[in-house]
mmCIF file of C-alpha atoms and ligand atoms in Angstrom:
data_model
loop_
_atom_site.group_PDB
_atom_site.id
_atom_site.type_symbol
_atom_site.label_atom_id
_atom_site.label_comp_id
_atom_site.label_asym_id
_atom_site.label_seq_id
_atom_site.Cartn_x
_atom_site.Cartn_y
_atom_site.Cartn_z
ATOM 1 C CA UNK A 281 17.579 -36.360 7.665
ATOM 2 C CA UNK A 282 18.239 -32.739 6.404
ATOM 3 C CA UNK A 283 15.859 -31.521 3.951
ATOM 4 C CA UNK A 284 17.399 -30.475 0.836
ATOM 5 C CA UNK A 285 15.586 -27.147 0.510
ATOM 6 C CA UNK A 286 15.538 -25.922 4.171
ATOM 7 C CA UNK A 287 16.937 -22.824 5.180
ATOM 8 C CA UNK A 288 17.695 -20.680 8.318
ATOM 9 C CA UNK A 289 17.421 -17.622 6.240
ATOM 10 C CA UNK A 290 14.633 -15.092 5.382
ATOM 11 C CA UNK A 291 14.618 -11.656 3.290
ATOM 12 C CA UNK A 292 12.563 -9.018 3.538
ATOM 13 C CA UNK A 293 12.182 -5.927 1.102
ATOM 14 C CA UNK A 294 11.108 -2.595 1.862
ATOM 15 C CA UNK A 295 11.336 1.170 0.820
ATOM 16 C CA UNK A 296 15.187 2.686 0.771
ATOM 17 C CA UNK A 297 15.400 3.984 4.458
ATOM 18 C CA UNK A 298 13.297 1.456 6.096
ATOM 19 C CA UNK A 299 15.802 -0.955 6.636
ATOM 20 C CA UNK A 300 17.218 0.278 10.068
ATOM 21 C CA UNK A 301 13.900 0.101 11.819
ATOM 22 C CA UNK A 302 13.193 -3.430 10.303
ATOM 23 C CA UNK A 303 16.639 -4.546 11.404
ATOM 24 C CA UNK A 304 15.994 -3.427 15.188
ATOM 25 C CA UNK A 305 12.537 -4.760 15.144
ATOM 26 C CA UNK A 306 13.280 -8.128 13.726
ATOM 27 C CA UNK A 307 16.594 -9.083 15.300
ATOM 28 C CA UNK A 308 17.150 -10.053 18.842
ATOM 29 C CA UNK A 309 16.484 -9.218 21.494
ATOM 30 C CA UNK A 310 13.341 -7.380 20.190
ATOM 31 C CA UNK A 311 12.607 -10.037 16.963
ATOM 32 C CA UNK A 312 13.705 -13.633 16.627
ATOM 33 C CA UNK A 313 16.698 -13.155 13.961
ATOM 34 C CA UNK A 314 20.040 -12.484 13.478
ATOM 35 C CA UNK A 315 20.913 -10.016 10.811
ATOM 36 C CA UNK A 316 22.882 -11.373 7.844
ATOM 37 C CA UNK A 317 23.110 -9.478 4.762
ATOM 38 C CA UNK A 318 21.973 -5.909 4.115
ATOM 39 C CA UNK A 319 21.609 -3.753 1.157
ATOM 40 C CA UNK A 320 19.307 -0.489 0.426
ATOM 41 C CA UNK A 321 15.792 -1.926 0.299
ATOM 42 C CA UNK A 322 16.974 -5.682 0.846
ATOM 43 C CA UNK A 323 17.650 -7.460 4.326
ATOM 44 C CA UNK A 324 18.496 -10.847 5.266
ATOM 45 C CA UNK A 325 18.297 -12.470 8.546
ATOM 46 C CA UNK A 326 19.221 -15.954 10.109
ATOM 47 C CA UNK A 327 17.342 -17.579 12.565
ATOM 48 C CA UNK A 328 17.977 -20.809 14.854
ATOM 49 C CA UNK A 329 15.970 -23.074 12.602
ATOM 50 C CA UNK A 330 16.244 -23.998 9.152
ATOM 51 C CA UNK A 331 12.484 -24.039 7.862
ATOM 52 C CA UNK A 332 10.925 -25.490 4.807
ATOM 53 C CA UNK A 333 10.261 -23.403 1.777
ATOM 54 C CA UNK A 334 6.684 -23.400 2.181
ATOM 55 C CA UNK A 335 6.567 -22.627 5.853
ATOM 56 C CA UNK A 336 4.196 -19.841 6.906
ATOM 57 C CA UNK A 337 6.390 -18.525 9.488
ATOM 58 C CA UNK A 338 7.789 -15.224 7.722
ATOM 59 C CA UNK A 339 8.356 -11.717 9.245
ATOM 60 C CA UNK A 340 5.536 -9.447 9.282
ATOM 61 C CA UNK A 341 5.436 -5.758 9.663
ATOM 62 C CA UNK A 342 3.669 -2.568 7.622
ATOM 63 C CA UNK A 343 7.039 -1.574 6.273
ATOM 64 C CA UNK A 344 7.957 -4.921 4.779
ATOM 65 C CA UNK A 345 7.218 -4.841 1.079
ATOM 66 C CA UNK A 346 7.844 -8.717 0.520
ATOM 67 C CA UNK A 347 9.404 -11.463 2.520
ATOM 68 C CA UNK A 348 10.323 -15.150 1.763
ATOM 69 C CA UNK A 349 12.767 -17.874 3.005
ATOM 70 C CA UNK A 350 16.117 -17.566 1.201
ATOM 71 C CA UNK A 351 17.358 -20.622 -0.756
ATOM 72 C CA UNK A 352 20.797 -19.236 -2.050
ATOM 73 C CA UNK A 353 22.858 -16.386 -3.363
ATOM 74 C CA UNK A 354 24.318 -16.562 -6.776
ATOM 75 C CA UNK A 355 26.736 -14.298 -8.315
ATOM 76 C CA UNK A 356 27.945 -14.305 -12.336
ATOM 77 C CA UNK A 357 28.700 -12.405 -15.137
ATOM 78 C CA UNK A 358 26.428 -14.269 -17.530
ATOM 79 C CA UNK A 359 22.492 -14.720 -17.203
ATOM 80 C CA UNK A 360 22.208 -17.975 -19.118
ATOM 81 C CA UNK A 361 24.486 -20.466 -17.042
ATOM 82 C CA UNK A 362 22.906 -18.559 -13.639
ATOM 83 C CA UNK A 363 19.344 -19.487 -14.926
ATOM 84 C CA UNK A 364 20.213 -23.084 -15.802
ATOM 85 C CA UNK A 365 21.828 -23.636 -12.368
ATOM 86 C CA UNK A 366 18.643 -22.444 -10.724
ATOM 87 C CA UNK A 367 16.189 -24.280 -12.935
ATOM 88 C CA UNK A 368 18.145 -27.651 -12.492
ATOM 89 C CA UNK A 369 18.497 -27.069 -8.853
ATOM 90 C CA UNK A 370 14.917 -26.404 -7.925
ATOM 91 C CA UNK A 371 13.374 -28.771 -10.657
ATOM 92 C CA UNK A 372 12.349 -31.308 -8.089
ATOM 93 C CA UNK A 373 11.122 -28.480 -5.674
ATOM 94 C CA UNK A 374 6.991 -28.276 -6.206
ATOM 95 C CA UNK A 375 6.987 -24.540 -6.844
ATOM 96 C CA UNK A 376 4.058 -23.195 -9.061
ATOM 97 C CA UNK A 377 5.130 -19.817 -10.271
ATOM 98 C CA UNK A 378 8.343 -18.022 -10.627
ATOM 99 C CA UNK A 379 8.363 -14.559 -9.696
ATOM 100 C CA UNK A 380 11.507 -12.216 -11.175
ATOM 101 C CA UNK A 381 11.888 -8.785 -9.496
ATOM 102 C CA UNK A 382 14.765 -6.187 -8.968
ATOM 103 C CA UNK A 383 15.485 -4.532 -5.721
ATOM 104 C CA UNK A 384 14.440 -0.815 -5.677
ATOM 105 C CA UNK A 385 17.296 1.274 -7.297
ATOM 106 C CA UNK A 386 15.954 4.429 -5.745
ATOM 107 C CA UNK A 387 13.006 6.006 -3.771
ATOM 108 C CA UNK A 388 9.854 5.992 -5.251
ATOM 109 C CA UNK A 389 9.084 8.792 -7.738
ATOM 110 C CA UNK A 390 12.869 9.807 -7.727
ATOM 111 C CA UNK A 391 13.494 10.838 -11.384
ATOM 112 C CA UNK A 392 10.592 8.998 -12.678
ATOM 113 C CA UNK A 393 11.695 5.602 -10.815
ATOM 114 C CA UNK A 394 8.633 3.417 -9.759
ATOM 115 C CA UNK A 395 9.118 0.076 -8.041
ATOM 116 C CA UNK A 396 8.152 -3.148 -10.130
ATOM 117 C CA UNK A 397 8.971 -2.034 -13.418
ATOM 118 C CA UNK A 398 12.330 -3.329 -14.043
ATOM 119 C CA UNK A 399 13.436 -3.840 -17.536
ATOM 120 C CA UNK A 400 16.366 -6.349 -16.469
ATOM 121 C CA UNK A 401 13.631 -8.378 -14.609
ATOM 122 C CA UNK A 402 11.562 -8.257 -17.854
ATOM 123 C CA UNK A 403 14.444 -9.525 -19.754
ATOM 124 C CA UNK A 404 15.322 -12.459 -17.728
ATOM 125 C CA UNK A 405 11.919 -13.553 -17.740
ATOM 126 C CA UNK A 406 12.292 -14.062 -21.375
ATOM 127 C CA UNK A 407 15.141 -16.112 -21.000
ATOM 128 C CA UNK A 408 13.759 -18.214 -17.979
ATOM 129 C CA UNK A 409 10.606 -18.896 -19.903
ATOM 130 C CA UNK A 410 12.614 -20.026 -23.142
ATOM 131 C CA UNK A 411 14.761 -22.230 -20.860
ATOM 132 C CA UNK A 412 11.711 -23.725 -18.935
ATOM 133 C CA UNK A 413 10.276 -24.586 -22.157
ATOM 134 C CA UNK A 414 13.571 -26.181 -23.493
ATOM 135 C CA UNK A 415 13.360 -28.511 -20.354
ATOM 136 C CA UNK A 416 9.401 -29.429 -21.136
ATOM 137 C CA UNK A 417 8.542 -27.656 -17.587
ATOM 138 C CA UNK A 418 5.229 -26.290 -17.811
ATOM 139 C CA UNK A 419 5.823 -23.814 -14.953
ATOM 140 C CA UNK A 420 6.509 -20.139 -16.109
ATOM 141 C CA UNK A 421 8.298 -17.133 -14.792
ATOM 142 C CA UNK A 422 6.746 -13.420 -14.687
ATOM 143 C CA UNK A 423 7.386 -9.969 -13.162
ATOM 144 C CA UNK A 424 3.539 -9.054 -13.077
ATOM 145 C CA UNK A 425 1.574 -12.384 -12.558
ATOM 146 C CA UNK A 426 -0.630 -12.090 -9.589
ATOM 147 C CA UNK A 427 -0.604 -15.136 -7.722
ATOM 148 C CA UNK A 428 -3.645 -16.376 -5.626
ATOM 149 C CA UNK A 429 -3.795 -17.483 -2.011
ATOM 150 C CA UNK A 430 -1.457 -20.507 -1.134
ATOM 151 C CA UNK A 431 0.476 -20.635 -4.415
ATOM 152 C CA UNK A 432 3.667 -21.930 -3.997
ATOM 153 C CA UNK A 433 6.099 -19.090 -5.510
ATOM 154 C CA UNK A 434 10.107 -19.462 -6.255
ATOM 155 C CA UNK A 435 11.641 -15.735 -6.680
ATOM 156 C CA UNK A 436 14.585 -14.792 -8.206
ATOM 157 C CA UNK A 437 15.545 -11.312 -6.820
ATOM 158 C CA UNK A 438 18.150 -9.224 -8.610
ATOM 159 C CA UNK A 439 19.943 -7.478 -5.876
ATOM 160 C CA UNK A 440 22.607 -6.203 -8.389
ATOM 161 C CA UNK A 441 22.622 -7.221 -12.158
ATOM 162 C CA UNK A 442 25.151 -9.772 -10.937
ATOM 163 C CA UNK A 443 24.362 -10.977 -7.774
ATOM 164 C CA UNK A 444 20.839 -12.522 -7.438
ATOM 165 C CA UNK A 445 19.121 -14.367 -4.504
ATOM 166 C CA UNK A 446 16.786 -17.365 -4.861
ATOM 167 C CA UNK A 447 13.977 -17.364 -2.349
ATOM 168 C CA UNK A 448 10.819 -18.992 -1.907
ATOM 169 C CA UNK A 449 7.155 -18.631 -0.077
ATOM 170 C CA UNK A 450 3.534 -19.612 0.058
ATOM 171 C CA UNK A 451 1.287 -16.887 -0.851
ATOM 172 C CA UNK A 452 -0.636 -15.934 2.495
ATOM 173 C CA UNK A 453 -1.672 -12.298 1.802
ATOM 174 C CA UNK A 454 -2.686 -10.262 -1.377
ATOM 175 C CA UNK A 455 0.670 -8.779 -1.485
ATOM 176 C CA UNK A 456 2.639 -11.813 -1.095
ATOM 177 C CA UNK A 457 1.049 -12.631 -4.606
ATOM 178 C CA UNK A 458 2.585 -9.672 -6.518
ATOM 179 C CA UNK A 459 6.183 -9.913 -7.417
ATOM 180 C CA UNK A 460 8.417 -8.444 -5.010
ATOM 181 C CA UNK A 461 5.471 -6.862 -3.153
ATOM 182 C CA UNK A 462 4.497 -4.573 -5.754
ATOM 183 C CA UNK A 463 1.099 -3.946 -7.362
ATOM 184 C CA UNK A 464 2.191 -2.039 -10.582
ATOM 185 C CA UNK A 465 -0.664 -0.938 -12.745
ATOM 186 C CA UNK A 466 -0.008 0.638 -16.092
ATOM 187 C CA UNK A 467 0.498 4.374 -15.987
ATOM 188 C CA UNK A 468 -1.956 5.808 -18.048
ATOM 189 C CA UNK A 469 -1.171 8.347 -20.637
ATOM 190 C CA UNK A 470 -1.814 11.996 -18.854
ATOM 191 C CA UNK A 471 -1.582 10.799 -15.448
ATOM 192 C CA UNK A 472 -1.859 13.872 -13.437
ATOM 193 C CA UNK A 473 0.161 12.625 -10.377
ATOM 194 C CA UNK A 474 1.766 9.788 -8.660
ATOM 195 C CA UNK A 475 -1.233 9.548 -6.277
ATOM 196 C CA UNK A 476 -2.995 7.749 -9.189
ATOM 197 C CA UNK A 477 -0.662 4.847 -8.758
ATOM 198 C CA UNK A 478 -0.722 5.250 -4.873
ATOM 199 C CA UNK A 479 -4.526 4.868 -4.620
ATOM 200 C CA UNK A 480 -4.656 2.119 -7.317
ATOM 201 C CA UNK A 481 -2.315 -0.003 -5.373
ATOM 202 C CA UNK A 482 -4.352 1.037 -2.126
ATOM 203 C CA UNK A 483 -7.599 0.031 -3.318
ATOM 204 C CA UNK A 484 -6.161 -3.389 -4.586
ATOM 205 C CA UNK A 485 -4.222 -4.153 -1.383
ATOM 206 C CA UNK A 486 -7.313 -2.913 0.944
ATOM 207 C CA UNK A 487 -10.139 -4.411 -1.476
ATOM 208 C CA UNK A 488 -11.985 -1.330 -0.700
ATOM 209 C CA UNK A 489 -15.107 -2.239 -3.036
ATOM 210 C CA UNK A 490 -15.738 1.099 -4.703
ATOM 211 C CA UNK A 491 -18.208 1.086 -7.418
ATOM 212 C CA UNK A 492 -19.454 3.071 -10.155
ATOM 213 C CA UNK A 493 -21.646 5.867 -8.695
ATOM 214 C CA UNK A 494 -20.227 5.837 -5.063
ATOM 215 C CA UNK A 495 -19.774 9.012 -3.569
ATOM 216 C CA UNK A 496 -16.175 9.464 -2.458
ATOM 217 C CA UNK A 497 -14.373 12.495 -0.962
ATOM 218 C CA UNK A 498 -10.591 13.315 -0.984
ATOM 219 C CA UNK A 499 -9.196 15.574 1.418
ATOM 220 C CA UNK A 500 -5.937 16.974 -0.136
ATOM 221 C CA UNK A 501 -6.862 16.340 -3.814
ATOM 222 C CA UNK A 502 -4.761 18.987 -5.487
ATOM 223 C CA UNK A 503 -3.671 18.333 -8.343
ATOM 224 C CA UNK A 504 -5.879 15.495 -8.730
ATOM 225 C CA UNK A 505 -4.240 12.131 -9.748
ATOM 226 C CA UNK A 506 -6.160 10.241 -7.135
ATOM 227 C CA UNK A 507 -9.285 11.815 -8.294
ATOM 228 C CA UNK A 508 -8.402 11.094 -11.826
ATOM 229 C CA UNK A 509 -8.654 7.233 -10.666
ATOM 230 C CA UNK A 510 -11.456 7.317 -8.687
ATOM 231 C CA UNK A 511 -13.455 9.206 -11.875
ATOM 232 C CA UNK A 512 -12.053 6.426 -14.301
ATOM 233 C CA UNK A 513 -13.831 3.824 -11.825
ATOM 234 C CA UNK A 514 -17.033 5.884 -12.169
ATOM 235 C CA UNK A 515 -17.351 7.259 -8.832
ATOM 236 C CA UNK A 516 -18.847 10.682 -7.951
ATOM 237 C CA UNK A 517 -15.934 12.472 -6.541
ATOM 238 C CA UNK A 518 -15.576 15.551 -4.178
ATOM 239 C CA UNK A 519 -12.112 17.327 -3.752
ATOM 240 C CA UNK A 520 -11.162 19.195 -0.595
ATOM 241 C CA UNK A 521 -8.105 21.169 -0.952
ATOM 242 C CA UNK A 522 -7.339 25.087 -1.223
ATOM 243 C CA UNK A 523 -5.106 24.530 -3.797
ATOM 244 C CA UNK A 524 -6.312 24.413 -7.569
ATOM 245 C CA UNK A 525 -7.283 21.050 -9.259
ATOM 246 C CA UNK A 526 -5.951 20.129 -12.731
ATOM 247 C CA UNK A 527 -8.555 21.626 -15.080
ATOM 248 C CA UNK A 528 -9.126 17.906 -16.473
ATOM 249 C CA UNK A 529 -10.548 17.036 -13.039
ATOM 250 C CA UNK A 530 -11.904 20.537 -12.244
ATOM 251 C CA UNK A 531 -14.106 20.407 -15.557
ATOM 252 C CA UNK A 532 -15.335 16.725 -15.072
ATOM 253 C CA UNK A 533 -19.018 16.453 -14.781
ATOM 254 C CA UNK A 534 -18.827 14.129 -11.888
ATOM 255 C CA UNK A 535 -16.423 16.186 -9.902
ATOM 256 C CA UNK A 536 -16.991 19.043 -7.394
ATOM 257 C CA UNK A 537 -14.360 21.084 -5.838
ATOM 258 C CA UNK A 538 -14.573 22.512 -2.154
ATOM 259 C CA UNK A 539 -11.671 24.971 -2.476
ATOM 260 C CA UNK A 540 -10.852 24.952 1.747
ATOM 261 C CA UNK A 541 -8.940 23.238 4.300
ATOM 262 C CA UNK A 542 -10.973 20.066 5.772
ATOM 263 C CA UNK A 543 -11.451 21.815 8.917
ATOM 264 C CA UNK A 544 -13.372 24.515 7.301
ATOM 265 C CA UNK A 545 -15.874 22.355 6.205
ATOM 266 C CA UNK A 546 -18.935 21.856 8.400
ATOM 267 C CA UNK A 547 -18.855 18.099 9.191
ATOM 268 C CA UNK A 548 -22.637 17.518 8.126
ATOM 269 C CA UNK A 549 -21.387 18.254 4.590
ATOM 270 C CA UNK A 550 -19.929 14.852 4.686
ATOM 271 C CA UNK A 551 -22.982 13.014 5.305
ATOM 272 C CA UNK A 552 -23.718 11.969 1.490
ATOM 273 C CA UNK A 553 -20.174 10.392 1.357
ATOM 274 C CA UNK A 554 -19.741 6.558 1.568
ATOM 275 C CA UNK A 555 -15.811 6.504 1.078
ATOM 276 C CA UNK A 556 -13.223 8.857 2.398
ATOM 277 C CA UNK A 557 -9.488 9.205 0.814
ATOM 278 C CA UNK A 558 -7.158 11.367 2.673
ATOM 279 C CA UNK A 559 -3.699 12.477 1.283
ATOM 280 C CA UNK A 560 -3.219 15.775 2.885
ATOM 281 C CA UNK A 561 0.448 16.714 3.554
ATOM 282 C CA UNK A 562 0.120 17.186 7.504
ATOM 283 C CA UNK A 563 1.297 15.603 10.444
ATOM 284 C CA UNK A 564 -0.347 12.297 11.480
ATOM 285 C CA UNK A 565 -2.372 13.626 14.325
ATOM 286 C CA UNK A 566 -3.622 16.515 12.287
ATOM 287 C CA UNK A 567 -4.868 13.720 9.748
ATOM 288 C CA UNK A 568 -6.202 11.667 12.509
ATOM 289 C CA UNK A 569 -7.905 14.210 14.294
ATOM 290 C CA UNK A 570 -9.729 15.490 11.069
ATOM 291 C CA UNK A 571 -10.940 12.346 10.005
ATOM 292 C CA UNK A 572 -11.954 11.441 13.779
ATOM 293 C CA UNK A 573 -14.152 14.512 13.839
ATOM 294 C CA UNK A 574 -15.723 13.621 10.510
ATOM 295 C CA UNK A 575 -16.557 10.166 10.893
ATOM 296 C CA UNK A 576 -17.650 10.396 14.529
ATOM 297 C CA UNK A 577 -20.304 13.018 13.590
ATOM 298 C CA UNK A 578 -23.811 11.578 13.651
ATOM 299 C CA UNK A 579 -24.678 11.856 10.347
ATOM 300 C CA UNK A 580 -21.597 10.244 8.754
ATOM 301 C CA UNK A 581 -22.123 7.157 6.826
ATOM 302 C CA UNK A 582 -18.723 6.701 5.827
ATOM 303 C CA UNK A 583 -17.882 2.917 5.465
ATOM 304 C CA UNK A 584 -14.291 2.868 4.063
ATOM 305 C CA UNK A 585 -11.341 5.046 4.620
ATOM 306 C CA UNK A 586 -7.922 5.168 2.736
ATOM 307 C CA UNK A 587 -5.710 7.336 4.615
ATOM 308 C CA UNK A 588 -2.099 8.449 3.757
ATOM 309 C CA UNK A 589 -0.092 8.738 7.002
ATOM 310 C CA UNK A 590 3.185 10.692 6.901
ATOM 311 C CA UNK A 591 6.221 9.471 8.755
ATOM 312 C CA UNK A 592 8.271 12.770 9.490
ATOM 313 C CA UNK A 593 10.981 10.201 10.522
ATOM 314 C CA UNK A 594 11.015 6.313 9.970
ATOM 315 C CA UNK A 595 10.844 6.077 13.943
ATOM 316 C CA UNK A 596 7.366 7.118 13.559
ATOM 317 C CA UNK A 597 6.550 3.683 12.390
ATOM 318 C CA UNK A 598 6.484 2.576 15.954
ATOM 319 C CA UNK A 599 3.211 4.581 16.325
ATOM 320 C CA UNK A 600 1.434 2.588 13.731
ATOM 321 C CA UNK A 601 -0.303 -0.014 16.037
ATOM 322 C CA UNK A 602 -1.571 3.363 18.117
ATOM 323 C CA UNK A 603 -2.974 4.904 14.934
ATOM 324 C CA UNK A 604 -4.717 1.500 14.008
ATOM 325 C CA UNK A 605 -5.979 1.063 17.641
ATOM 326 C CA UNK A 606 -7.394 4.855 17.131
ATOM 327 C CA UNK A 607 -9.346 4.064 13.814
ATOM 328 C CA UNK A 608 -10.668 0.866 15.317
ATOM 329 C CA UNK A 609 -12.181 2.670 18.089
ATOM 330 C CA UNK A 610 -14.215 4.634 15.726
ATOM 331 C CA UNK A 611 -16.075 1.644 14.780
ATOM 332 C CA UNK A 612 -14.117 0.205 11.902
ATOM 333 C CA UNK A 613 -13.909 -3.449 12.224
ATOM 334 C CA UNK A 614 -11.118 -4.239 9.459
ATOM 335 C CA UNK A 615 -8.024 -1.706 10.050
ATOM 336 C CA UNK A 616 -4.703 -2.239 8.463
ATOM 337 C CA UNK A 617 -1.544 -0.377 7.489
ATOM 338 C CA UNK A 618 1.036 -0.974 4.860
ATOM 339 C CA UNK A 619 3.722 1.004 3.441
ATOM 340 C CA UNK A 620 2.662 0.682 -0.430
ATOM 341 C CA UNK A 621 5.419 0.477 -3.132
ATOM 342 C CA UNK A 622 4.239 3.587 -4.316
ATOM 343 C CA UNK A 623 4.155 5.578 -1.066
ATOM 344 C CA UNK A 624 6.943 7.600 -0.329
ATOM 345 C CA UNK A 625 8.174 8.125 3.595
ATOM 346 C CA UNK A 626 4.587 7.615 4.737
ATOM 347 C CA UNK A 627 1.963 4.470 4.727
ATOM 348 C CA UNK A 628 -1.343 3.474 3.807
ATOM 349 C CA UNK A 629 -3.922 3.042 6.626
ATOM 350 C CA UNK A 630 -7.201 1.566 5.223
ATOM 351 C CA UNK A 631 -10.202 0.780 7.472
ATOM 352 C CA UNK A 632 -13.838 -0.732 6.690
ATOM 353 C CA UNK A 633 -16.947 -1.211 8.769
HETATM 354 C C1 SAM B 832 0.477 15.204 -1.574
HETATM 355 S S1 SAM B 832 -0.982 16.437 -2.141
HETATM 356 C C2 SAM B 832 -2.213 15.461 -2.703
HETATM 357 C C3 SAM B 832 -2.073 14.956 -3.864
HETATM 358 C C4 SAM B 832 -3.258 14.537 -4.432
HETATM 359 N N1 SAM B 832 -3.963 13.471 -3.776
HETATM 360 C C5 SAM B 832 -3.068 14.038 -5.862
HETATM 361 O O1 SAM B 832 -3.915 13.017 -6.149
HETATM 362 O O2 SAM B 832 -2.617 14.703 -6.958
HETATM 363 C C6 SAM B 832 -1.084 17.115 -0.660
HETATM 364 C C7 SAM B 832 -2.374 18.174 -0.687
HETATM 365 O O3 SAM B 832 -2.751 18.494 0.756
HETATM 366 C C8 SAM B 832 -3.542 19.674 0.580
HETATM 367 N N2 SAM B 832 -3.676 20.076 1.974
HETATM 368 C C9 SAM B 832 -2.798 20.460 3.125
HETATM 369 N N3 SAM B 832 -3.428 20.370 4.340
HETATM 370 C C10 SAM B 832 -4.846 20.444 3.976
HETATM 371 C C11 SAM B 832 -6.138 20.450 4.618
HETATM 372 N N4 SAM B 832 -5.833 20.723 5.677
HETATM 373 N N5 SAM B 832 -7.253 20.264 4.135
HETATM 374 C C12 SAM B 832 -7.349 20.132 2.859
HETATM 375 N N6 SAM B 832 -6.028 19.991 1.980
HETATM 376 C C13 SAM B 832 -4.847 20.332 2.488
HETATM 377 C C14 SAM B 832 -2.126 20.436 0.186
HETATM 378 O O4 SAM B 832 -2.986 21.697 -0.589
HETATM 379 C C15 SAM B 832 -1.726 19.613 -1.248
HETATM 380 O O5 SAM B 832 -2.499 20.004 -2.288
#
């Protein structure tokens, strides 16, 4: 018997520009799928098998921001009837929370655009929650609820204001629990740079347990957004960068500036640090050579790394497994990669002993 909610379609969302390589990697003959629909930042695929909405079999790749089973595509000019039709059709499905999110409209950071902060999605959430109340359905929708492992998530993806997709997934990873795969912390007043958001997301994703009093070094620290976050967390921070730090960071009592390039600092100077963050705008091999020299030095006690690795073009994402293997060989047991929502053409490599 056909199960009413089974579907052969899956979607992946990603940063604008990453679609091409994801299509190559996930489509036949390399991957198991055939390409279906594609837009900037959102690609759908078809497989030979219709799977249930809570099947754990979903695409995986560091460039995938979020993924799910596509249940249907809807078009319409007026939100209310579209919402009613979705709530009616999926009322019998045992979903637990509904995430509403919008496909990226630009590259992160472009003219102030940041993923995961869509006014349209918030507007729809209000309408959906009102409709759910009216139906005496106690389940709720949100744009920012963080769902825990195994939660059954229904999704409304705003592709265009008049074209939505309904999808479903079980939460299998930390980022599956974020609407659209975006961890969107509040933007603090006086944020020094976007690196604040990038590092906030990196710490949350990697679960790096940075605590007040921990000593953290950042290579490529100017102007200081990431240091601002680390100082807010109560860490004692050293920034290595030939360029100036914002004076709010430079004057902070828990901050020290080493005004030089990383290779000019003696390796034994890194002995006091527990965590190392690197956000230098240099080639991947330069970053990895620099960090390898530091963490393999006999006096190093660095337990955790958060590295931003630049991708000079999208094809360089094919080298991610090699990068992970290399970092693993330095004695880090948990090594993982993800293109964060707040990354630009770069990805985050996190490693812990
Ligand atoms: C993307 S910015 C860093 C943003 C910074 N993390 C923040 O939170 O605002 C890149 C920085 O890397 C620095 N940089 C490039 N090569 C470096 C090296 N070899 N050692 C230290 N810093 C370097 C540049 O001077 C530049 O300030």
